[in-house]
Amino acid sequence: MRKAANDINRCVACGVCALQCPRGAISICKGCYAVVDIATCVGCGLCAGACPTGSMSIQDTLTPLRDIQEERTEDAAR
Amino acid sequence: MKTATKKKHWYDYLWIWTIVYFALGFFNILFAWLGLIDFILPLIFAIAGGNKLFCNHFCGRGQLFWVLGRNMKCSRRKPAPRWISSKWFRYGFLTFFMTMFGSMIFQTYLVFSGAGTLRKAIKLFWTFKVPWKWAYNGSVFPDWVAQFGFGFYSLMLTSTLIGLIVMALYKERTWCSFCPMGTMTQGICQIKAKKGMEK
């Protein structure tokens, strides 16, 4: 499954990706870096096309989304 | 359910402000002082709110690069070299920028103290002097106020020109990846986020 992934060490938190995302899946975490909500992301790549640093990229997620969501609900339950 | 077309906000048109700012400064250099808004607001957002809302939504310059680069197709939209967004270059450029800002403040001080005289010119890329004498014919303010205006306008115009060059060569908002204000506010946000984690 193709999803946007952000290299937080290179991200400058300019927010261009968040502005471009048609699904509103990207937010800027505490002014430090962009975070992708992979449950909402459809992997369209608009963010990666706009990112000035190239920190945003579209990658194949090895874990099926179902598992990630389950993991997240488990984390939330903890 | 979100639709593909996003609702436009008033702050999506702030790129007009950038053009208005440079137009005003062309006719009267005292308007250059308004540029301080773009310096102070991001710092307030970062220090008080711990966010980069200014970069994300209110930066007229970033928006102008987007409008020219994407909407008007003035950008090659090629990835910029990696070193441009590397930490050493970003902080190096911030240091250089602040040094130049300090030297501009010192020039203003010289005029203030009477040791220097008002020079009605702007300096592009910290090197090339451009006569700008039509923009000031005296005012109720002392000369140092105008000197600061010329210095600050030079700085704003130079950084916008650099931004336009990298916009044309690389991605639309390549300037954002090494913008000194962006580096500074992100640094403040990172310190604040770290402190918040320790608590």
mmCIF file of C-alpha atoms in Angstrom, chain A residues 19-58:
data_model
loop_
_atom_site.group_PDB
_atom_site.id
_atom_site.type_symbol
_atom_site.label_atom_id
_atom_site.label_comp_id
_atom_site.label_asym_id
_atom_site.label_seq_id
_atom_site.Cartn_x
_atom_site.Cartn_y
_atom_site.Cartn_z
ATOM 1 C CA LEU A 19 -1.747 22.778 2.367
ATOM 2 C CA GLN A 20 -1.600 20.479 -0.642
ATOM 3 C CA CYS A 21 -3.112 17.376 0.922
ATOM 4 C CA PRO A 22 -6.630 16.973 -0.497
ATOM 5 C CA ARG A 23 -7.613 14.713 2.404
ATOM 6 C CA GLY A 24 -6.274 16.882 5.229
ATOM 7 C CA ALA A 25 -4.145 13.955 6.362
ATOM 8 C CA ILE A 26 -1.044 16.008 7.204
ATOM 9 C CA SER A 27 -0.522 18.196 10.238
ATOM 10 C CA ILE A 28 2.510 20.027 11.608
ATOM 11 C CA CYS A 29 3.458 18.584 14.984
ATOM 12 C CA LYS A 30 4.379 21.349 17.466
ATOM 13 C CA GLY A 31 6.135 23.374 14.767
ATOM 14 C CA CYS A 32 8.801 20.668 14.450
ATOM 15 C CA TYR A 33 7.837 18.429 11.525
ATOM 16 C CA ALA A 34 4.939 17.196 9.403
ATOM 17 C CA VAL A 35 3.038 14.118 10.514
ATOM 18 C CA VAL A 36 1.030 11.978 8.100
ATOM 19 C CA ASP A 37 -2.121 10.278 9.291
ATOM 20 C CA ILE A 38 -1.629 7.128 7.256
ATOM 21 C CA ALA A 39 -5.172 5.974 7.880
ATOM 22 C CA THR A 40 -6.424 9.006 5.934
ATOM 23 C CA CYS A 41 -3.561 9.191 3.394
ATOM 24 C CA VAL A 42 -4.345 7.794 -0.039
ATOM 25 C CA GLY A 43 -0.760 8.047 -1.324
ATOM 26 C CA CYS A 44 -1.597 10.529 -4.082
ATOM 27 C CA GLY A 45 1.841 12.164 -3.846
ATOM 28 C CA LEU A 46 0.739 15.799 -4.021
ATOM 29 C CA CYS A 47 2.630 16.485 -0.786
ATOM 30 C CA ALA A 48 5.838 14.906 -2.062
ATOM 31 C CA GLY A 49 5.575 16.950 -5.259
ATOM 32 C CA ALA A 50 5.314 20.160 -3.276
ATOM 33 C CA CYS A 51 7.892 19.470 -0.537
ATOM 34 C CA PRO A 52 10.877 21.820 -1.007
ATOM 35 C CA THR A 53 13.330 19.652 0.933
ATOM 36 C CA GLY A 54 12.365 16.268 -0.481
ATOM 37 C CA SER A 55 11.736 14.957 3.027
ATOM 38 C CA MET A 56 8.232 13.832 2.053
ATOM 39 C CA SER A 57 8.101 10.762 -0.154
ATOM 40 C CA ILE A 58 5.658 8.102 -1.201
#
